[in-house]
Amino acid sequence: MEYQDSEKAVEVATRVEAFMDEVVLPREREALANDEVITNDEIEAMWEMAKDRDLFAPQMPEKYGGQGLDFSDMLPSFEQVGRSLIGALSIRANAPQEGNMHTLEMVGTDEQKEQWLRPLVQGEISSGFSMTEPMQGGGSDPKMLRTTAEKDGDEWVINGHKWWTTDGLTADFLLVMARTNMDAHPYSGTSIILVPTDTDGVNIVRNIPHMGGHSITEREGGHAEIKFENVRVPVENTVGEENEGFQIAQMRLGGGRLTHCMRYSGMAERSLDIAKAYLSKREAFGDPLAEKQSLRHKIADAETKLHAARAIVRHAARELDRSEARIEVAMSKTYTANVTNEIIDLAVQCCGANGIGRDLPLAHFYEDVRTFRIVDGADEVHRRSIAREAFEDIKEEELEYICRFDTNRQMH
Ligand SMILES: Cc1cc2nc3c(=O)[nH]c(=O)nc-3n(C[C@H](O)[C@H](O)[C@H](O)COP(=O)(O)OP(=O)(O)OC[C@H]3O[C@@H](n4cnc5c(N)ncnc54)[C@H](O)[C@@H]3O)c2cc1C
């Protein structure tokens, strides 16, 4: 399928595809077949290969060691890395590191970029993004954020309780969302503060046990529950403007949601590739399964929906280059999350018991993709925004006509 990607985007994605096919997927298959863990040394060796092939950190400017691609140009490469369980990691384009790099690059000070961004891009350090809080705090409704940062001289004093901070166990620093002006609405009184994890008062409570926790690499940063108890960091650790944390998080999440969509589209594509291969080899009731019309129709629908997802995400990416594109991103995220969930579920079904086993990556994909309907805004939250916009656009003529059926003939 052609998607009007730029020449540059296609050229890089073709090279990423070759890297996946030649280096990453063979090692992934071998690790799955032999129940092996891919070591940190192996991942670092892949990074060196990715650097040699000019594929490393495509989302970052060249001066930090990345490839300097603009947003639309890097998207097709994210789709390619999504095909493997270790694809994004193998070129240092994995969440949440990619989003944290993006945030620091967008709004960090020169000093923050030198001290934290440069080594983060190179993989010398790791990071986490701490926004979500337990029960009474911020989750789907981020206005409920309870973590606070109060100024004491030239320091922030942070107190709060976060959970689900991805890679929190291995992070060298966290980007923490905290209320910094309790008198203001949370949207105009919240900041992002960079907190090194070795600061006194940063207490990692636990790694939250979760569905999909079967990493095939040594690099498992977990999903951490963290308490911040009188944590003191310099005021210059504020990332971006003070009290503009939500605006910055929104910028981070807009692009981040689309890179997620592309990674998960790649995962769905690989799942379909595996399912089609299995169906064409496996026979039942006298024919290859690939000849069964009921299955062929399901594969046809899956191909159609995956194509639609790729198109809607690319459209949102083009809009995002021009504007906030909130609704386009919400539509892309919700649609792609549901379609990739459906497709990976179908692939599991098509492969029978092999879909459940861990010789294939499908069981990993299946567990992983389920989170996509919740993280980066649950389905319902995005639908809420889409519906709000949809109802703003009720046509006057239709309202008038509908009012004919109102026995009181009243317009509302
Ligand atoms: C694997 C994983 C990784 C994560 N990584 C991070 C991370 O790195 N950093 C971080 O800060 N957070 C992270 N999160 C947390 C994630 O961002 C939150 O789970 C998400 O924002 C939803 O918040 P919640 O879990 O508090 O759900 P809740 O707010 O408790 O909502 C529960 C459910 O209610 C429904 N719902 C919510 N609002 C509405 C509505 N208006 N109408 C109808 N239904 C609604 C939705 O179905 C939602 O799933 C991660 C979560 C997971 C599972």
Coordinates of C-alpha atoms and ligand atoms in Angstrom, one line a residue:
M1 CA 0.0 0.0 0.0
E2 CA 1.2 3.6 -0.7
Y3 CA 0.7 6.1 2.0
Q4 CA 2.3 9.2 0.4
D5 CA 5.1 9.0 2.9
S6 CA 8.0 11.2 1.9
E7 CA 11.0 9.7 0.0
K8 CA 13.1 10.1 3.1
A9 CA 10.6 8.3 5.3
V10 CA 10.3 5.3 2.9
E11 CA 14.1 5.2 2.5
V12 CA 14.7 5.0 6.3
A13 CA 11.8 2.6 7.0
T14 CA 13.2 0.3 4.3
R15 CA 16.5 0.2 6.0
V16 CA 14.9 -0.3 9.4
E17 CA 12.9 -3.2 7.9
A18 CA 16.1 -4.8 6.7
F19 CA 17.7 -4.3 10.1
M20 CA 14.7 -6.1 11.7
D21 CA 14.8 -8.9 9.1
E22 CA 18.5 -9.5 9.2
V23 CA 19.5 -8.8 12.8
V24 CA 16.6 -8.4 15.2
L25 CA 13.9 -10.9 14.2
P26 CA 16.3 -13.8 13.9
R27 CA 17.6 -13.2 17.4
E28 CA 14.1 -12.8 18.7
R29 CA 13.0 -16.1 17.1
E30 CA 16.0 -17.9 18.5
A31 CA 15.4 -16.5 22.0
L32 CA 11.7 -17.5 21.9
A33 CA 12.6 -21.0 20.6
N34 CA 15.2 -21.6 23.3
D35 CA 13.6 -19.7 26.1
E36 CA 16.6 -17.4 26.3
V37 CA 16.9 -14.0 27.8
I38 CA 18.5 -11.4 25.4
T39 CA 21.3 -9.8 27.4
N40 CA 22.1 -6.1 27.8
D41 CA 25.4 -6.7 26.0
E42 CA 23.5 -8.0 23.0
I43 CA 21.1 -5.0 23.0
E44 CA 24.1 -2.6 23.2
A45 CA 25.7 -4.5 20.3
M46 CA 22.5 -3.9 18.3
W47 CA 22.7 -0.2 19.1
E48 CA 26.2 -0.1 17.7
M49 CA 24.9 -1.9 14.5
A50 CA 22.0 0.6 14.3
K51 CA 24.5 3.5 14.6
D52 CA 26.6 2.0 11.8
R53 CA 23.5 1.8 9.7
D54 CA 22.4 5.4 10.6
L55 CA 19.2 4.1 12.2
F56 CA 19.9 4.8 15.9
A57 CA 17.3 7.0 17.7
P58 CA 15.6 8.3 14.6
Q59 CA 13.4 10.6 16.7
M60 CA 16.4 12.7 18.0
P61 CA 18.5 15.5 16.4
E62 CA 21.8 14.5 15.0
K63 CA 23.7 16.6 17.5
Y64 CA 22.5 14.1 20.3
G65 CA 23.4 11.1 18.2
G66 CA 20.0 10.5 16.5
Q67 CA 18.9 10.7 12.9
G68 CA 17.2 14.0 13.0
L69 CA 14.0 12.9 11.2
D70 CA 10.9 15.0 11.5
F71 CA 7.8 13.5 13.0
S72 CA 6.0 12.3 9.8
D73 CA 9.2 10.9 8.4
M74 CA 10.0 8.7 11.4
L75 CA 6.5 7.2 11.8
P76 CA 6.9 4.4 9.2
S77 CA 10.1 3.3 10.9
F78 CA 8.2 3.0 14.2
E79 CA 5.9 0.6 12.4
Q80 CA 8.8 -1.5 11.3
V81 CA 10.3 -1.8 14.8
G82 CA 6.8 -2.8 16.2
R83 CA 7.1 -6.1 14.3
S84 CA 9.6 -7.4 16.9
L85 CA 9.3 -7.7 20.7
I86 CA 12.7 -6.0 20.9
G87 CA 12.5 -3.9 17.7
A88 CA 12.0 -0.4 19.4
L89 CA 14.6 -1.2 22.0
S90 CA 17.1 -2.3 19.3
I91 CA 17.2 1.2 17.8
R92 CA 16.5 3.1 21.1
A93 CA 13.0 4.2 20.1
N94 CA 11.2 2.5 22.9
A95 CA 8.7 4.0 25.3
P96 CA 8.9 5.7 27.7
Q97 CA 12.6 6.7 26.8
E98 CA 11.6 8.0 23.4
G99 CA 8.8 10.3 25.0
N100 CA 11.2 11.5 27.7
M101 CA 13.9 12.3 25.2
H102 CA 11.3 14.2 23.1
T103 CA 10.1 16.2 26.2
L104 CA 13.7 17.2 27.2
E105 CA 14.6 18.1 23.6
M106 CA 11.4 20.2 23.2
V107 CA 11.5 22.3 26.4
G108 CA 14.7 21.3 28.4
T109 CA 17.3 23.9 29.2
D110 CA 20.8 23.6 27.5
E111 CA 22.2 22.4 30.9
Q112 CA 19.4 19.7 31.2
K113 CA 20.0 18.6 27.6
E114 CA 23.8 18.2 28.2
Q115 CA 23.4 16.5 31.6
W116 CA 20.4 14.3 31.0
L117 CA 19.3 14.2 27.4
R118 CA 22.7 13.4 25.7
P119 CA 23.4 10.3 27.9
L120 CA 19.7 9.3 27.7
V121 CA 19.8 9.2 23.9
Q122 CA 23.1 7.2 24.1
G123 CA 21.5 4.6 26.4
E124 CA 24.0 5.4 29.2
I125 CA 21.1 6.3 31.5
S126 CA 17.4 5.6 31.7
S127 CA 14.3 7.5 32.7
G128 CA 10.6 7.4 33.7
F129 CA 7.6 9.6 33.5
S130 CA 5.6 9.8 36.7
M131 CA 2.1 11.1 36.3
T132 CA -0.5 8.5 37.3
E133 CA -1.3 8.2 41.0
P134 CA -3.2 5.7 43.2
M135 CA -7.0 5.8 43.8
Q136 CA -7.7 9.4 45.0
G137 CA -5.2 11.0 42.6
G138 CA -4.7 11.7 39.0
G139 CA -5.5 8.9 36.4
S140 CA -7.9 9.2 33.6
D141 CA -8.8 12.6 35.0
P142 CA -5.5 14.3 35.4
K143 CA -7.1 17.3 37.2
M144 CA -7.2 15.0 40.2
L145 CA -3.4 15.1 40.5
R146 CA -2.3 15.3 44.2
T147 CA 1.5 15.3 44.2
T148 CA 2.7 18.7 45.2
A149 CA 6.0 20.7 44.8
E150 CA 6.4 23.6 47.1
K151 CA 9.2 26.2 46.8
D152 CA 11.6 26.5 49.7
G153 CA 14.3 29.0 48.7
D154 CA 15.8 27.8 45.5
E155 CA 14.6 24.2 45.9
W156 CA 11.4 22.3 45.2
V157 CA 10.1 20.1 48.0
I158 CA 8.1 17.3 46.4
N159 CA 5.5 15.1 48.2
G160 CA 3.3 12.6 46.6
H161 CA 2.5 9.0 45.6
K162 CA 2.8 7.7 42.0
W163 CA 2.4 4.4 40.4
W164 CA 2.7 2.7 37.1
T165 CA 5.9 4.6 36.3
T166 CA 7.3 2.5 33.4
D167 CA 11.0 1.7 33.8
G168 CA 10.8 3.3 37.2
L169 CA 12.9 0.5 38.8
T170 CA 15.9 1.2 36.6
A171 CA 15.5 4.9 35.9
D172 CA 18.3 7.4 36.7
F173 CA 15.8 10.2 36.7
L174 CA 12.0 10.8 36.7
L175 CA 10.0 13.5 35.1
V176 CA 7.4 14.1 37.8
M177 CA 4.1 15.9 37.3
A178 CA 3.4 17.9 40.4
R179 CA 1.0 20.7 41.5
T180 CA 3.1 23.9 41.9
N181 CA 0.3 26.4 42.3
M182 CA -2.5 25.1 44.5
D183 CA -4.5 28.3 43.9
A184 CA -4.7 27.8 40.2
H185 CA -6.7 25.3 38.1
P186 CA -4.5 22.2 37.8
Y187 CA -4.1 22.8 34.1
S188 CA -2.4 26.1 34.8
G189 CA -0.8 25.2 38.1
T190 CA 1.2 22.0 37.4
S191 CA 4.9 21.6 36.5
I192 CA 7.1 18.8 35.3
I193 CA 10.2 18.5 37.6
L194 CA 13.2 16.4 36.8
V195 CA 14.1 14.2 39.9
P196 CA 17.2 12.1 40.0
T197 CA 16.2 8.8 41.5
D198 CA 19.1 8.8 44.0
T199 CA 17.7 11.9 45.7
D200 CA 16.8 11.4 49.4
G201 CA 13.1 10.7 49.8
V202 CA 12.5 9.0 46.4
N203 CA 11.2 5.6 47.6
I204 CA 10.5 2.9 45.1
V205 CA 7.8 0.9 46.9
R206 CA 7.6 -2.0 44.5
N207 CA 7.4 -3.3 40.9
I208 CA 3.7 -3.7 40.2
P209 CA 3.0 -7.3 39.0
H210 CA 1.1 -7.1 35.7
M211 CA -0.2 -8.9 32.7
G212 CA 2.5 -8.9 30.0
G213 CA 5.4 -9.0 32.3
H214 CA 7.4 -11.7 30.4
S215 CA 10.3 -9.7 29.0
I216 CA 12.6 -11.6 26.7
T217 CA 15.4 -9.1 27.6
E218 CA 17.5 -8.4 30.7
R219 CA 16.3 -4.8 30.3
E220 CA 13.2 -4.9 32.4
G221 CA 12.5 -1.6 34.2
G222 CA 9.1 -2.6 35.4
H223 CA 6.2 -0.4 36.4
A224 CA 7.0 1.2 39.7
E225 CA 5.0 2.4 42.6
I226 CA 7.0 5.4 44.0
K227 CA 6.6 7.6 47.1
F228 CA 8.1 11.1 47.1
E229 CA 8.7 12.1 50.7
N230 CA 10.1 15.6 51.1
V231 CA 12.2 15.2 48.0
R232 CA 14.4 18.3 47.5
V233 CA 15.7 19.3 44.0
P234 CA 16.9 22.6 42.7
V235 CA 14.2 24.9 41.1
E236 CA 16.2 24.8 37.9
N237 CA 15.2 21.1 37.6
T238 CA 11.8 22.4 36.3
V239 CA 11.4 21.1 32.8
G240 CA 9.9 23.8 30.6
E241 CA 8.0 26.8 32.0
E242 CA 6.8 26.6 35.6
N243 CA 3.0 25.8 35.8
E244 CA 2.9 24.7 32.2
G245 CA 3.3 21.0 32.9
F246 CA -0.1 20.0 31.3
Q247 CA 0.6 21.8 28.1
I248 CA 4.0 20.1 27.8
A249 CA 2.6 16.7 28.7
Q250 CA 0.0 17.3 26.0
M251 CA 2.7 18.0 23.4
R252 CA 4.6 14.9 24.6
L253 CA 1.5 12.7 24.5
G254 CA 0.2 13.9 21.1
G255 CA 3.3 12.6 19.3
G256 CA 3.7 9.7 21.7
R257 CA 0.3 8.4 21.1
L258 CA 1.0 8.3 17.3
T259 CA 4.4 6.6 17.7
H260 CA 2.6 4.0 19.9
C261 CA -0.1 3.6 17.2
M262 CA 2.6 2.8 14.7
R263 CA 4.5 0.4 16.9
Y264 CA 1.3 -1.5 17.6
S265 CA 0.4 -1.4 13.9
G266 CA 3.7 -3.2 13.3
M267 CA 2.8 -5.7 16.0
A268 CA -0.5 -6.3 14.3
E269 CA 1.1 -6.7 10.9
R270 CA 3.6 -9.3 12.2
S271 CA 0.7 -11.1 13.9
L272 CA -1.1 -11.3 10.6
D273 CA 2.0 -12.5 8.9
I274 CA 2.4 -15.3 11.4
A275 CA -1.3 -16.2 11.2
K276 CA -1.3 -16.3 7.4
A277 CA 1.8 -18.5 7.4
Y278 CA 0.2 -20.9 9.9
L279 CA -3.1 -21.0 8.0
S280 CA -1.4 -21.8 4.7
K281 CA 0.6 -24.7 6.2
R282 CA -1.9 -26.3 8.6
E283 CA -4.6 -28.5 7.3
A284 CA -7.9 -29.5 8.8
F285 CA -11.0 -31.3 7.4
G286 CA -9.2 -31.9 4.1
D287 CA -7.9 -28.5 3.2
P288 CA -5.3 -25.9 4.3
L289 CA -7.0 -23.7 6.9
A290 CA -6.2 -20.8 4.5
E291 CA -8.9 -22.1 2.2
K292 CA -11.7 -21.8 4.8
Q293 CA -13.9 -18.9 3.7
S294 CA -14.8 -18.0 7.3
L295 CA -11.2 -17.4 8.1
R296 CA -10.4 -15.7 4.8
H297 CA -13.1 -13.2 5.5
K298 CA -11.7 -12.5 8.9
I299 CA -8.2 -12.0 7.5
A300 CA -9.7 -9.7 4.8
D301 CA -11.4 -7.5 7.4
A302 CA -8.2 -7.4 9.5
E303 CA -6.1 -6.3 6.5
T304 CA -8.8 -3.6 5.8
K305 CA -8.9 -2.3 9.3
L306 CA -5.1 -2.3 9.6
H307 CA -4.9 -0.3 6.4
A308 CA -7.4 2.2 7.7
A309 CA -5.4 2.5 11.0
R310 CA -2.2 3.3 9.1
A311 CA -4.0 5.9 7.0
I312 CA -5.7 7.6 10.0
V313 CA -2.5 7.8 12.0
R314 CA -0.6 9.3 9.1
H315 CA -3.3 11.9 8.6
A316 CA -3.1 12.8 12.3
A317 CA 0.7 13.1 12.0
R318 CA 0.4 15.5 9.2
E319 CA -2.2 17.6 11.1
L320 CA 0.1 17.5 14.2
D321 CA 2.9 19.1 12.2
R322 CA 0.5 22.0 11.7
S323 CA -1.6 22.2 14.9
E324 CA -2.5 20.5 18.2
A325 CA -4.6 17.9 16.3
R326 CA -6.2 16.8 19.5
I327 CA -9.3 15.1 17.9
E328 CA -7.3 13.5 15.1
V329 CA -4.9 12.0 17.6
A330 CA -7.8 10.8 19.8
M331 CA -9.5 9.2 16.9
S332 CA -6.2 7.5 15.7
K333 CA -5.4 6.3 19.2
T334 CA -8.8 4.8 19.9
Y335 CA -9.2 3.3 16.5
T336 CA -5.7 1.8 16.3
A337 CA -5.8 0.5 19.9
N338 CA -9.1 -1.4 19.2
V339 CA -8.1 -2.6 15.7
T340 CA -4.7 -3.9 16.9
N341 CA -6.4 -5.7 19.9
E342 CA -8.8 -7.3 17.5
I343 CA -6.2 -8.4 15.0
I344 CA -3.8 -9.9 17.5
D345 CA -6.7 -11.7 19.1
L346 CA -7.6 -13.1 15.7
A347 CA -4.0 -14.2 15.0
V348 CA -4.0 -16.1 18.4
Q349 CA -7.2 -17.8 17.4
C350 CA -5.9 -18.7 13.9
C351 CA -2.8 -20.4 15.3
G352 CA -4.7 -22.6 17.8
A353 CA -2.6 -23.7 20.7
N354 CA 0.5 -22.2 19.1
G355 CA -1.2 -18.8 19.6
I356 CA -1.1 -19.4 23.3
G357 CA 2.4 -20.9 23.5
R358 CA 5.4 -18.7 23.8
D359 CA 7.3 -20.3 20.9
L360 CA 5.7 -17.5 18.8
P361 CA 5.6 -13.9 19.9
L362 CA 1.8 -13.8 19.7
A363 CA 1.2 -14.5 23.5
H364 CA 3.5 -11.6 24.3
F365 CA 1.8 -9.3 21.7
Y366 CA -1.6 -10.3 23.0
E367 CA -0.8 -9.3 26.6
D368 CA 1.0 -6.2 25.6
V369 CA -1.6 -4.8 23.2
R370 CA -4.3 -5.0 25.8
T371 CA -2.7 -2.2 27.8
F372 CA -3.0 0.0 24.7
R373 CA -6.7 0.6 25.2
I374 CA -5.9 2.0 28.7
V375 CA -2.5 3.7 28.6
D376 CA -2.1 7.2 27.0
G377 CA -5.8 7.8 27.7
A378 CA -8.3 5.0 28.0
D379 CA -10.8 4.5 25.1
E380 CA -13.6 6.2 26.9
V381 CA -11.5 9.3 27.7
H382 CA -10.7 9.8 24.0
R383 CA -14.3 9.0 22.9
R384 CA -15.4 11.7 25.5
S385 CA -13.3 14.3 23.6
I386 CA -14.3 13.1 20.2
A387 CA -18.0 13.2 21.2
R388 CA -17.7 16.6 22.8
E389 CA -16.4 18.0 19.6
A390 CA -19.0 16.1 17.5
F391 CA -21.9 17.6 19.5
E392 CA -20.5 21.1 19.0
D393 CA -21.3 20.7 15.4
I394 CA -25.1 20.1 15.4
K395 CA -26.6 21.5 12.2
E396 CA -29.1 24.4 12.7
E397 CA -31.3 23.1 9.8
E398 CA -31.5 19.6 11.3
L399 CA -32.3 21.1 14.7
E400 CA -35.1 23.1 13.3
Y401 CA -36.5 20.1 11.4
I402 CA -36.3 17.9 14.4
C403 CA -38.2 20.5 16.4
R404 CA -41.3 19.8 14.2
F405 CA -41.7 16.5 16.1
D406 CA -41.5 18.3 19.4
T407 CA -45.1 18.6 20.5
N408 CA -44.2 21.9 22.2
R409 CA -42.4 23.1 19.1
Q410 CA -39.6 24.5 21.2
M411 CA -36.0 24.9 20.1
H412 CA -33.3 24.0 22.7
Ligands
LIG1 C1 1.5 -1.0 31.2 C2 1.2 0.4 31.7 C3 2.2 1.4 31.6 C4 2.0 2.6 32.1 N1 3.0 3.6 32.2 C5 2.8 4.7 32.8 C6 3.9 5.7 32.9 O1 5.0 5.4 32.5 N2 3.6 6.8 33.6 C7 2.4 7.1 34.1 O2 2.3 8.2 34.7 N3 1.4 6.3 34.0 C8 1.5 5.1 33.3 N4 0.5 4.2 33.2 C9 -0.8 4.5 33.8 C10 -1.8 4.9 32.7 O3 -1.5 6.1 32.1 C11 -3.2 5.0 33.4 O4 -3.5 3.6 33.7 C12 -4.3 5.6 32.5 O5 -4.1 7.0 32.4 C13 -5.7 5.3 33.2 O6 -5.7 5.8 34.5 P1 -6.1 4.8 35.7 O7 -5.4 3.5 35.6 O8 -6.0 5.6 37.0 O9 -7.6 4.5 35.3 P2 -8.9 5.2 36.0 O10 -8.8 6.6 35.9 O11 -9.2 4.6 37.3 O12 -10.1 4.7 35.0 C14 -10.5 3.3 35.0 C15 -11.3 3.1 33.7 O13 -12.5 3.9 33.8 C16 -12.9 4.2 32.5 N5 -13.1 5.6 32.4 C17 -12.3 6.6 32.7 N6 -12.9 7.8 32.4 C18 -14.1 7.6 31.9 C19 -15.2 8.4 31.4 N7 -15.1 9.7 31.4 N8 -16.2 7.8 30.9 C20 -16.3 6.4 30.9 N9 -15.4 5.6 31.3 C21 -14.3 6.1 31.8 C22 -11.8 3.7 31.5 O14 -12.2 2.4 30.9 C23 -10.6 3.4 32.4 O15 -9.8 2.4 32.0 C24 0.7 2.9 32.7 C25 -0.3 1.9 32.7 C26 0.0 0.7 32.2 C27 -1.1 -0.4 32.3

